[in-house]
């Protein structure tokens, strides 16, 4: 009861700000008066009596403090008072405040922007029920060898797992599919997921409107019911709820399906490794279309399924993996086509975050370094200001203020400064996140789900508090050792620093230099990588080539006439040099892995030993258009159509791999057994880095498009001038052939090339930016340290000058101090850089993380620039007038 | 005269309450003096703890205070025990007596009694 009453009163006193200060003062006065009188009565002189009374009473300030701490809510009150005081101090020196806050803003802005990306991309779980239990089951070779192309599972296999595996709650099969919503004014592509009966339940997906699939939807015959993805529903139907229950036209589906529901928003694909080479494949996109499929009893052994499973509660990944391996091996005993593969489990979350982690974690590290460097600068600023305020601190201590209270006061000041910097930094971060979304949309997966919002605020605040702590702790701790008597006695010149302070500041500057060097080395490595990639011989030309995915969405009968007419009309556009259709445009990830048999190669014994290679399909002018040299044999002709004998052109890597001592021309390939007619190799072209600029060319097989009948493909056009100028004309001609044709992804090959390097470019730009900011801050820091050093050593410099030191000697003295700081930082930084740049390994190309050339170049460059920052202080040292400097002390 | 010692932690509140019970209303200086006198000048009351303690006791409702005139006709703040304070004092006294009895028993214990 009593405690409660007291707490209430204290709270009340705090809120009403009713302080008993006056009352205490009167009581103290009264106490002293009475004591004095008593002393006089005891025989002292009045002066002596008062003095004795005062001494007995003790330090009034300390009593007031403890009185106050009983009165209201002291902690809150102190914080409030400290804040008010700190604000007053900040207003008193606006330049200092601005510099410190801006410096912190840079660090806080960078860190919270990158953290917001991480929050949006990595930390936001996929919208599945208990995503940690979900595992993807991919196929690897039992003998651990690398496969040319990804392989799926047979329905019979995963259905057995579902029945027999005790470690799983359920198993579902899925696949990637791609189609077009047919519209009379240009059709629209939609990528979708084919899912087995248990998929929605297994993943925990719900519909936002309408219903999900029921068991009756999984029936033989054409698909009658589909579910639309939320984002596609918004995009293509403007979120019209009336669409549910209606039918829509889908290319090549004879029966228009009925839309039965809309999936909840934000559902993305699960990876389908086999489909990853399709032109429209984007695993990070939201799903547009959901299609029910069920294993056809006739094709139970076809390995076309991707598989996802849910582990039972408490079952580990390893246990699940072991059990599935046993089941799979048992299945392979009785079925030859299952031989040679074993399952490999990976959580859905890991798989989704792989690419994002690869790029975002190094960048977070870089941003944190910038923040640390900024903290270093602010710490130095605060330290210097602390020196200027030594007198004030000494007086406070002499008046009876506790040291810890003083530390709290000083920390409050840096916290307030950091919060101001944080507010600015959050503004910066909002801008940065918007900017990142603009420049990095191809570099970071699922970046579209990141919104500059509360995450930026929260992380900004966290970063600000961290910054306040790092920047404020050293200056604050100094007062613990402050000797008030010394300070008050000397009353010396303000703004100078003793040896200890200067050493501390030099250490801070050195640390900053080393962190900056680590950043610079990272940026340097990526710049070198980009330079190396720029001169990679790609094997084809990228200039003045326009590409777009063009698909005729009618049924198969119009296929040939559409493409022939389209090519004729496009080729006739002024400014067009060549036009071709191609499945396999470089760097689009676009190829078609197929299992083939090759003449002269022994037939594969096991299923896993079969050769699966990327197939491409092109029209005759394609190689000329791309500038790929004909090395042997002939080109494709327009007569190589579906009535002519089947032919193929292979690249040099193929010829080299399979016919190392012989010509490949005239040899045969088979898709479906050597007893069939086969495809004759008629030509050999030079190699191109078609999949990835940083990878050596792989074996490729090109088929004539007229024989391969590829459904989805690109129209590729080489122009004599800027390729973007003819886009409108090309679209007009294509629409003239077929108004429903789908024309999408209009990009120059140059852009495609840039996109394929986007994550490297993004990392490079960001690192360069961070390194530039870090360098600037560090140079300012070095400049500040040396300036302070010159001011503090004026007397010493003056004496040196008076006893005959030359100007150049003084300059050398200061430059030497600067050199030691920078050189020390550079050496330390080199070691740090070697350790830290390992995380960039996956971004580098033909450059080692510890590349000595980069280290030396960056180190020397920074040393040179750093010495420039020392120049002004050194020049000032030279200008010290011995007479004046000696007189003023 | 032996060295003056500070009031032991936690006992000052009890002394203040007891002083006010015996002497009625009293100002801060008076309380400090009485405690020192009663202790035979063996205790010295630290003002740094006295005034905050008075405030605490008042906030708890054990004492009440008012301005009044002191013996030399100055304004002084007089403290007096409230009803709640009296109850508080009784229970504190009981506790204290118990504690001293236990302490006394321990301090007078001989080895044979403990075995």
Coordinates of C-alpha atoms in Angstrom, one line a residue, chain A residues 122-612:
Chain A
X122 CA 15.4 -12.3 -47.2
X123 CA 13.6 -11.9 -43.9
X124 CA 10.0 -11.9 -45.2
X125 CA 9.0 -15.5 -45.3
X126 CA 7.1 -16.8 -48.3
X127 CA 3.4 -16.9 -47.8
X128 CA 3.3 -20.6 -47.1
X129 CA 2.2 -22.3 -44.0
X130 CA 5.2 -23.1 -41.7
X131 CA 7.7 -22.6 -44.6
X132 CA 10.6 -24.1 -42.6
X133 CA 9.1 -27.6 -43.1
X134 CA 8.8 -27.3 -46.8
X135 CA 11.6 -29.0 -48.8
X136 CA 12.3 -29.2 -52.5
X137 CA 13.4 -32.6 -53.7
X138 CA 15.8 -32.3 -56.6
X139 CA 17.6 -35.1 -58.5
X140 CA 21.3 -35.6 -58.5
X141 CA 23.4 -38.3 -59.9
X142 CA 24.2 -41.1 -57.5
X143 CA 27.8 -41.0 -58.5
X144 CA 27.9 -37.2 -57.7
X145 CA 28.9 -36.2 -61.2
X146 CA 27.5 -33.0 -62.7
X147 CA 24.6 -33.3 -65.0
X148 CA 24.4 -31.3 -68.3
X149 CA 20.7 -30.5 -67.7
X150 CA 18.4 -30.7 -64.7
X151 CA 16.1 -33.7 -64.4
X152 CA 12.8 -34.2 -62.7
X153 CA 11.1 -37.2 -61.1
X154 CA 8.6 -39.8 -62.4
X155 CA 5.1 -39.6 -60.9
X156 CA 5.5 -43.2 -59.8
X157 CA 8.5 -42.2 -57.7
X158 CA 7.0 -39.3 -55.8
X159 CA 3.7 -41.0 -55.3
X160 CA 5.5 -43.8 -53.6
X161 CA 7.3 -41.4 -51.4
X162 CA 4.0 -39.9 -50.4
X163 CA 2.7 -43.4 -49.5
X164 CA 5.8 -44.9 -47.8
X165 CA 7.9 -42.1 -46.3
X166 CA 7.3 -41.8 -42.5
X167 CA 9.3 -38.6 -42.3
X168 CA 6.9 -36.7 -44.6
X169 CA 3.5 -35.2 -44.0
X170 CA 2.9 -35.1 -47.7
X171 CA 4.3 -34.8 -51.2
X172 CA 3.1 -32.8 -54.2
X173 CA 4.3 -32.6 -57.8
X174 CA 4.3 -29.4 -59.8
X175 CA 5.6 -27.9 -63.0
X176 CA 6.1 -24.6 -64.7
X177 CA 3.8 -23.8 -67.6
X178 CA 3.6 -20.8 -69.9
X179 CA 0.8 -19.7 -72.2
X180 CA -1.0 -16.7 -73.6
X181 CA -4.2 -15.0 -72.7
X182 CA -5.6 -14.5 -76.2
X183 CA -6.9 -11.1 -77.0
X184 CA -7.8 -9.5 -80.3
X185 CA -5.6 -6.5 -79.7
X186 CA -2.4 -8.4 -78.8
X187 CA -2.2 -11.3 -76.5
X188 CA -0.5 -11.4 -73.1
X189 CA 1.8 -14.1 -71.8
X190 CA 1.1 -15.7 -68.5
X191 CA 3.4 -18.0 -66.7
X192 CA 1.8 -20.5 -64.4
X193 CA 2.1 -23.4 -62.1
X194 CA 0.7 -26.9 -62.9
X195 CA 0.0 -28.4 -59.5
X196 CA -1.0 -31.8 -58.3
X197 CA -4.0 -32.4 -56.1
X198 CA -2.2 -31.9 -52.7
X199 CA -0.2 -28.9 -53.6
X200 CA -2.4 -26.1 -52.1
X201 CA -3.1 -28.0 -49.0
X202 CA 0.6 -29.0 -48.6
X203 CA 1.8 -25.4 -49.1
X204 CA -1.0 -23.9 -47.1
X205 CA -2.3 -21.6 -49.9
X206 CA -5.7 -20.0 -49.8
X207 CA -7.7 -18.2 -52.4
X208 CA -8.4 -14.5 -52.1
X209 CA -11.7 -14.9 -53.9
X210 CA -13.7 -17.8 -55.4
X211 CA -12.7 -21.3 -54.6
X212 CA -9.5 -23.4 -54.9
X213 CA -9.2 -26.7 -56.8
X214 CA -11.3 -29.6 -55.6
X215 CA -10.6 -33.2 -56.2
X216 CA -13.1 -33.3 -59.1
X217 CA -11.0 -30.7 -61.0
X218 CA -8.2 -33.3 -61.3
X219 CA -9.8 -35.4 -64.0
X220 CA -8.8 -36.6 -67.5
X221 CA -9.6 -34.5 -70.5
X222 CA -9.0 -30.8 -71.1
X223 CA -8.5 -28.5 -68.2
X224 CA -11.9 -27.0 -67.2
X225 CA -11.1 -25.0 -64.1
X226 CA -8.2 -22.6 -63.5
X227 CA -7.2 -20.2 -60.7
X228 CA -5.7 -16.8 -61.5
X229 CA -2.8 -15.2 -59.6
X230 CA -3.8 -12.1 -57.7
X231 CA -1.3 -9.9 -59.4
X232 CA -2.2 -11.1 -62.9
X233 CA -5.9 -10.6 -62.0
X234 CA -5.1 -7.0 -61.1
X235 CA -3.0 -6.5 -64.2
X236 CA -5.0 -8.1 -66.9
X237 CA -8.6 -7.8 -65.5
X238 CA -8.2 -4.7 -63.2
X239 CA -9.3 -6.8 -60.3
X240 CA -12.8 -7.4 -61.7
X241 CA -14.6 -9.9 -59.4
X242 CA -17.0 -10.7 -62.2
X243 CA -14.4 -12.7 -63.9
X244 CA -14.9 -15.6 -61.5
X245 CA -17.2 -18.1 -63.1
X246 CA -16.4 -16.9 -66.6
X247 CA -14.3 -18.6 -69.3
X248 CA -11.2 -17.1 -70.8
X249 CA -9.4 -17.9 -74.0
X250 CA -6.0 -19.4 -73.7
X251 CA -3.7 -20.1 -76.6
X252 CA -3.7 -23.7 -77.9
X253 CA -6.4 -24.8 -75.5
X254 CA -9.4 -25.9 -77.5
X255 CA -11.7 -25.7 -74.5
X256 CA -11.8 -22.3 -72.8
X257 CA -11.4 -22.9 -69.1
X258 CA -13.5 -21.3 -66.4
X259 CA -11.9 -19.1 -63.8
X260 CA -13.0 -20.6 -60.4
X261 CA -10.9 -18.4 -58.1
X262 CA -8.2 -15.9 -57.4
X263 CA -5.1 -16.9 -55.4
X264 CA -4.0 -14.8 -52.4
X265 CA -1.4 -12.1 -53.3
X266 CA 2.3 -12.6 -53.2
X267 CA 2.6 -16.2 -54.2
X268 CA 5.6 -16.9 -56.3
X269 CA 7.0 -19.9 -58.2
X270 CA 8.9 -22.7 -56.8
X271 CA 12.0 -23.4 -59.0
X272 CA 11.5 -25.7 -61.9
X273 CA 15.1 -26.4 -62.9
X274 CA 14.0 -28.2 -66.1
X275 CA 12.0 -25.1 -67.2
X276 CA 14.7 -22.6 -66.2
X277 CA 15.8 -22.2 -69.8
X278 CA 12.4 -21.3 -71.1
X279 CA 12.2 -17.8 -72.6
X280 CA 9.6 -16.5 -70.2
X281 CA 10.8 -18.3 -67.1
X282 CA 11.1 -16.1 -64.1
X283 CA 11.1 -18.0 -60.8
X284 CA 10.9 -14.7 -58.8
X285 CA 7.8 -13.5 -60.5
X286 CA 4.3 -13.9 -58.9
X287 CA 2.4 -16.8 -60.5
X288 CA -0.1 -15.7 -63.1
X289 CA -2.1 -18.9 -63.6
X290 CA -2.8 -22.1 -61.7
X291 CA -3.6 -25.3 -63.6
X292 CA -4.6 -28.6 -62.0
X293 CA -2.8 -31.6 -63.3
X294 CA -2.7 -35.2 -62.3
X295 CA -0.3 -38.0 -63.2
X296 CA -1.4 -39.7 -66.4
X297 CA -1.5 -43.5 -65.7
X298 CA 0.1 -44.1 -69.1
X299 CA 3.1 -41.9 -68.3
X300 CA 3.8 -42.7 -64.7
X301 CA 7.5 -43.3 -65.5
X302 CA 8.2 -40.0 -67.3
X303 CA 10.6 -37.9 -65.3
X304 CA 8.9 -34.6 -65.8
X305 CA 7.9 -33.6 -62.2
X306 CA 9.3 -31.2 -59.8
X307 CA 8.6 -32.3 -56.2
X308 CA 8.0 -30.4 -53.0
X309 CA 7.4 -32.2 -49.7
X310 CA 6.5 -31.2 -46.1
X311 CA 8.5 -32.8 -43.3
X312 CA 6.7 -34.0 -40.2
X313 CA 7.1 -31.9 -37.1
X314 CA 10.5 -32.3 -35.6
X315 CA 11.9 -34.3 -38.5
X316 CA 15.3 -33.0 -39.7
X317 CA 16.3 -32.5 -43.3
X318 CA 18.9 -35.2 -43.1
X319 CA 16.5 -37.8 -41.8
X320 CA 14.1 -37.0 -44.6
X321 CA 16.9 -37.2 -47.1
X322 CA 18.1 -40.5 -45.9
X323 CA 14.6 -42.0 -45.9
X324 CA 13.9 -40.8 -49.5
X325 CA 17.3 -42.0 -50.7
X326 CA 16.5 -45.5 -49.4
X327 CA 13.0 -45.5 -51.0
X328 CA 14.4 -44.2 -54.3
X329 CA 17.2 -46.8 -54.4
X330 CA 14.7 -49.5 -53.8
X331 CA 12.5 -48.2 -56.6
X332 CA 15.4 -48.1 -59.0
X333 CA 16.0 -51.9 -58.5
X334 CA 12.8 -52.8 -60.3
X335 CA 12.7 -49.9 -62.8
X336 CA 15.6 -49.3 -65.1
X337 CA 14.7 -45.7 -66.0
X338 CA 14.9 -44.7 -62.4
X339 CA 18.5 -45.8 -62.1
X340 CA 21.4 -43.6 -61.2
X341 CA 19.6 -40.7 -59.5
X342 CA 19.1 -39.9 -55.9
X343 CA 17.1 -37.2 -54.1
X344 CA 18.6 -34.1 -52.6
X345 CA 16.5 -32.1 -50.1
X346 CA 16.7 -28.3 -49.7
X347 CA 14.4 -26.1 -47.7
X348 CA 12.2 -23.8 -49.9
X349 CA 13.5 -20.9 -47.8
X350 CA 17.2 -21.6 -48.5
X351 CA 16.5 -22.0 -52.2
X352 CA 14.6 -18.8 -52.4
X353 CA 17.2 -16.7 -50.5
X354 CA 20.3 -18.1 -52.2
X355 CA 20.7 -15.4 -54.8
X356 CA 19.5 -12.6 -52.5
X357 CA 21.9 -13.6 -49.8
X358 CA 24.8 -13.7 -52.2
X359 CA 24.4 -10.1 -53.2
X360 CA 22.8 -8.5 -50.1
X361 CA 25.0 -9.7 -47.3
X362 CA 28.2 -8.4 -48.8
X363 CA 26.5 -5.1 -49.4
X364 CA 25.2 -5.0 -45.8
X365 CA 28.8 -5.5 -44.7
X366 CA 29.9 -2.6 -46.9
X367 CA 27.2 -0.4 -45.5
X368 CA 28.1 -1.3 -42.0
X369 CA 31.7 -0.3 -42.7
X370 CA 30.5 3.1 -44.0
X371 CA 28.5 3.5 -40.7
X372 CA 31.6 2.6 -38.7
X373 CA 33.7 5.1 -40.6
X374 CA 31.0 7.8 -40.0
X375 CA 30.9 6.9 -36.4
X376 CA 34.7 7.3 -36.2
X377 CA 34.4 10.8 -37.6
X378 CA 31.7 11.7 -35.2
X379 CA 33.6 10.2 -32.3
X380 CA 36.6 12.3 -33.2
X381 CA 34.4 15.4 -33.4
X382 CA 32.8 14.6 -30.1
X383 CA 36.2 14.0 -28.5
X384 CA 37.5 17.3 -29.7
X385 CA 34.5 19.0 -28.4
X386 CA 34.8 17.2 -25.2
X387 CA 38.3 18.7 -24.9
X388 CA 36.8 22.2 -25.4
X389 CA 34.3 21.5 -22.6
X390 CA 36.7 20.1 -20.0
X391 CA 36.2 23.1 -17.8
X392 CA 32.5 22.7 -17.8
X393 CA 32.8 19.0 -17.0
X394 CA 35.3 19.7 -14.2
X395 CA 33.0 22.3 -12.6
X396 CA 30.1 19.8 -12.8
X397 CA 32.2 17.2 -11.0
X398 CA 33.4 19.7 -8.4
X399 CA 29.8 20.6 -7.7
X400 CA 29.1 17.0 -6.8
X401 CA 27.7 15.6 -10.1
X402 CA 28.3 11.9 -10.2
X403 CA 30.7 10.7 -12.9
X404 CA 28.1 8.2 -14.2
X405 CA 25.5 11.0 -14.4
X406 CA 28.0 13.0 -16.5
X407 CA 28.6 10.0 -18.8
X408 CA 24.9 9.7 -19.2
X409 CA 24.7 13.4 -20.0
X410 CA 27.4 13.1 -22.7
X411 CA 25.9 10.0 -24.1
X412 CA 22.5 11.7 -24.3
X413 CA 24.1 14.4 -26.4
X414 CA 25.6 11.9 -28.9
X415 CA 22.3 10.0 -28.9
X416 CA 20.4 13.1 -29.8
X417 CA 22.9 13.9 -32.5
X418 CA 22.5 10.4 -33.8
X419 CA 18.8 10.7 -33.8
X420 CA 19.0 13.9 -35.8
X421 CA 21.4 12.1 -38.1
X422 CA 19.1 9.1 -38.1
X423 CA 16.2 11.3 -39.2
X424 CA 18.2 12.7 -42.1
X425 CA 19.6 9.2 -42.8
X426 CA 16.1 7.7 -42.9
X427 CA 15.2 10.4 -45.5
X428 CA 18.3 9.3 -47.5
X429 CA 17.4 5.7 -47.1
X430 CA 13.9 6.2 -48.5
X431 CA 15.5 7.8 -51.5
X432 CA 18.1 5.0 -51.7
X433 CA 15.5 2.2 -51.6
X434 CA 13.6 3.8 -54.4
X435 CA 16.8 4.2 -56.3
X436 CA 17.8 0.6 -55.7
X437 CA 14.4 -0.6 -56.9
X438 CA 15.0 1.3 -60.1
X439 CA 18.6 0.2 -60.8
X440 CA 18.6 -3.3 -59.3
X441 CA 15.4 -4.8 -60.4
X442 CA 17.3 -7.4 -62.4
X443 CA 20.1 -7.8 -59.9
X444 CA 18.2 -8.7 -56.7
X445 CA 15.4 -11.3 -56.8
X446 CA 12.0 -10.4 -55.5
X447 CA 13.0 -6.7 -55.1
X448 CA 9.5 -5.8 -56.3
X449 CA 8.2 -6.8 -52.9
X450 CA 10.4 -4.3 -51.1
X451 CA 8.7 -1.1 -50.1
X452 CA 10.4 1.8 -48.4
X453 CA 8.3 1.9 -45.3
X454 CA 8.3 1.1 -41.7
X455 CA 11.3 -1.2 -42.2
X456 CA 13.4 1.8 -43.1
X457 CA 12.2 3.6 -40.1
X458 CA 12.9 0.8 -37.7
X459 CA 16.4 0.0 -39.1
X460 CA 17.3 3.6 -39.3
X461 CA 16.5 4.0 -35.6
X462 CA 18.5 0.8 -34.7
X463 CA 21.4 2.1 -36.7
X464 CA 21.1 5.5 -35.1
X465 CA 21.3 4.0 -31.6
X466 CA 24.2 1.9 -32.5
X467 CA 25.9 4.9 -34.0
X468 CA 25.3 7.0 -30.9
X469 CA 26.9 4.3 -28.8
X470 CA 29.9 3.8 -31.0
X471 CA 30.5 7.5 -31.6
X472 CA 29.7 8.6 -28.0
X473 CA 31.3 5.9 -25.8
X474 CA 35.0 7.0 -26.1
X475 CA 34.4 10.7 -25.5
X476 CA 32.0 9.8 -22.7
X477 CA 34.4 7.4 -21.0
X478 CA 37.1 10.0 -20.9
X479 CA 35.3 12.0 -18.2
X480 CA 35.7 9.0 -15.9
X481 CA 39.4 9.8 -15.8
X482 CA 39.0 13.5 -15.7
X483 CA 40.8 15.2 -12.8
X484 CA 38.7 18.3 -12.0
X485 CA 41.5 19.9 -9.9
X486 CA 44.0 19.7 -12.7
X487 CA 41.6 21.1 -15.3
X488 CA 40.5 23.9 -13.2
X489 CA 44.0 24.8 -12.1
X490 CA 45.4 24.9 -15.6
X491 CA 42.5 26.9 -17.1
X492 CA 44.7 26.6 -20.2
X493 CA 43.9 27.2 -23.8
X494 CA 40.8 25.4 -25.0
X495 CA 40.7 23.1 -28.0
X496 CA 44.1 21.6 -27.6
X497 CA 44.7 18.0 -26.9
X498 CA 47.2 16.1 -24.9
X499 CA 49.4 13.3 -26.1
X500 CA 46.8 10.7 -25.0
X501 CA 44.0 12.3 -26.9
X502 CA 46.0 12.8 -30.0
X503 CA 47.0 9.1 -29.8
X504 CA 43.4 8.1 -29.5
X505 CA 42.4 10.3 -32.4
X506 CA 45.2 8.9 -34.6
X507 CA 44.0 5.4 -33.7
X508 CA 40.5 6.3 -34.8
X509 CA 41.8 7.8 -38.1
X510 CA 43.9 4.7 -38.7
X511 CA 41.0 2.4 -38.1
X512 CA 38.9 4.5 -40.5
X513 CA 41.6 4.3 -43.1
X514 CA 41.8 0.6 -42.8
X515 CA 38.0 0.2 -43.2
X516 CA 38.0 2.5 -46.1
X517 CA 40.7 0.6 -47.7
X518 CA 38.7 -2.6 -47.4
X519 CA 35.8 -0.9 -49.2
X520 CA 38.1 0.5 -51.9
X521 CA 39.6 -2.9 -52.5
X522 CA 36.2 -4.5 -52.8
X523 CA 35.1 -1.8 -55.3
X524 CA 38.5 -2.2 -57.1
X525 CA 38.0 -6.0 -57.4
X526 CA 34.6 -5.5 -59.0
X527 CA 35.8 -2.8 -61.3
X528 CA 38.5 -5.1 -62.5
X529 CA 36.0 -7.9 -62.9
X530 CA 33.8 -5.7 -65.0
X531 CA 36.8 -4.6 -67.1
X532 CA 37.7 -8.3 -67.7
X533 CA 34.1 -9.2 -68.6
X534 CA 34.0 -6.2 -71.0
X535 CA 36.8 -7.7 -73.1
X536 CA 35.6 -11.3 -73.0
X537 CA 35.3 -12.6 -76.5
X538 CA 31.6 -13.5 -76.5
X539 CA 31.7 -15.0 -80.0
X540 CA 28.9 -12.9 -81.3
X541 CA 28.2 -9.2 -81.7
X542 CA 25.8 -7.4 -79.4
X543 CA 25.6 -4.0 -81.1
X544 CA 22.5 -2.8 -83.0
X545 CA 20.5 -5.9 -82.4
X546 CA 16.9 -5.7 -81.3
X547 CA 15.1 -8.7 -79.8
X548 CA 11.5 -9.3 -78.7
X549 CA 9.6 -12.4 -77.9
X550 CA 7.0 -12.9 -80.5
X551 CA 4.4 -15.7 -80.4
X552 CA 1.6 -16.6 -82.7
X553 CA -1.1 -17.7 -80.3
X554 CA -3.5 -19.4 -82.8
X555 CA -3.5 -23.1 -83.1
X556 CA -0.7 -24.9 -84.9
X557 CA -2.1 -24.6 -88.5
X558 CA -1.1 -20.9 -88.9
X559 CA 2.3 -21.3 -87.4
X560 CA 4.4 -21.6 -90.6
X561 CA 2.5 -18.9 -92.5
X562 CA 2.7 -16.4 -89.6
X563 CA 6.5 -16.8 -89.2
X564 CA 7.2 -16.7 -93.0
X565 CA 5.1 -13.6 -93.5
X566 CA 6.4 -11.9 -90.4
X567 CA 10.0 -12.4 -91.5
X568 CA 9.3 -11.1 -95.0
X569 CA 7.5 -8.0 -93.7
X570 CA 10.0 -7.1 -91.0
X571 CA 13.0 -7.6 -93.4
X572 CA 11.4 -5.1 -95.7
X573 CA 11.4 -2.3 -93.1
X574 CA 14.0 0.3 -94.0
X575 CA 17.0 0.1 -91.8
X576 CA 16.6 -3.6 -91.1
X577 CA 19.7 -5.5 -92.3
X578 CA 18.7 -9.1 -91.2
X579 CA 15.7 -10.5 -89.4
X580 CA 15.5 -14.0 -87.9
X581 CA 13.5 -16.0 -85.4
X582 CA 15.4 -17.9 -82.8
X583 CA 15.0 -20.0 -79.7
X584 CA 18.3 -19.5 -78.1
X585 CA 19.1 -15.8 -78.1
X586 CA 22.3 -15.4 -76.1
X587 CA 22.1 -14.6 -72.3
X588 CA 18.4 -15.0 -72.1
X589 CA 18.9 -18.3 -70.4
X590 CA 16.9 -19.6 -73.3
X591 CA 17.5 -23.1 -74.5
X592 CA 15.9 -26.4 -74.6
X593 CA 17.7 -29.3 -73.0
X594 CA 17.1 -32.6 -74.8
X595 CA 18.4 -36.1 -74.4
X596 CA 20.2 -37.1 -77.6
X597 CA 22.3 -39.9 -78.9
X598 CA 25.3 -39.1 -81.1
X599 CA 26.8 -41.2 -83.8
X600 CA 30.1 -42.8 -82.7
X601 CA 29.3 -42.4 -79.0
X602 CA 28.5 -45.7 -77.2
X603 CA 24.8 -46.0 -76.2
X604 CA 24.2 -45.1 -72.6
X605 CA 23.8 -48.0 -70.3
X606 CA 22.2 -46.2 -67.4
X607 CA 19.5 -43.5 -67.7
X608 CA 21.8 -41.0 -65.9
X609 CA 24.6 -41.5 -68.5
X610 CA 22.5 -40.2 -71.4
X611 CA 23.7 -37.0 -73.0
X612 CA 21.4 -34.1 -72.5

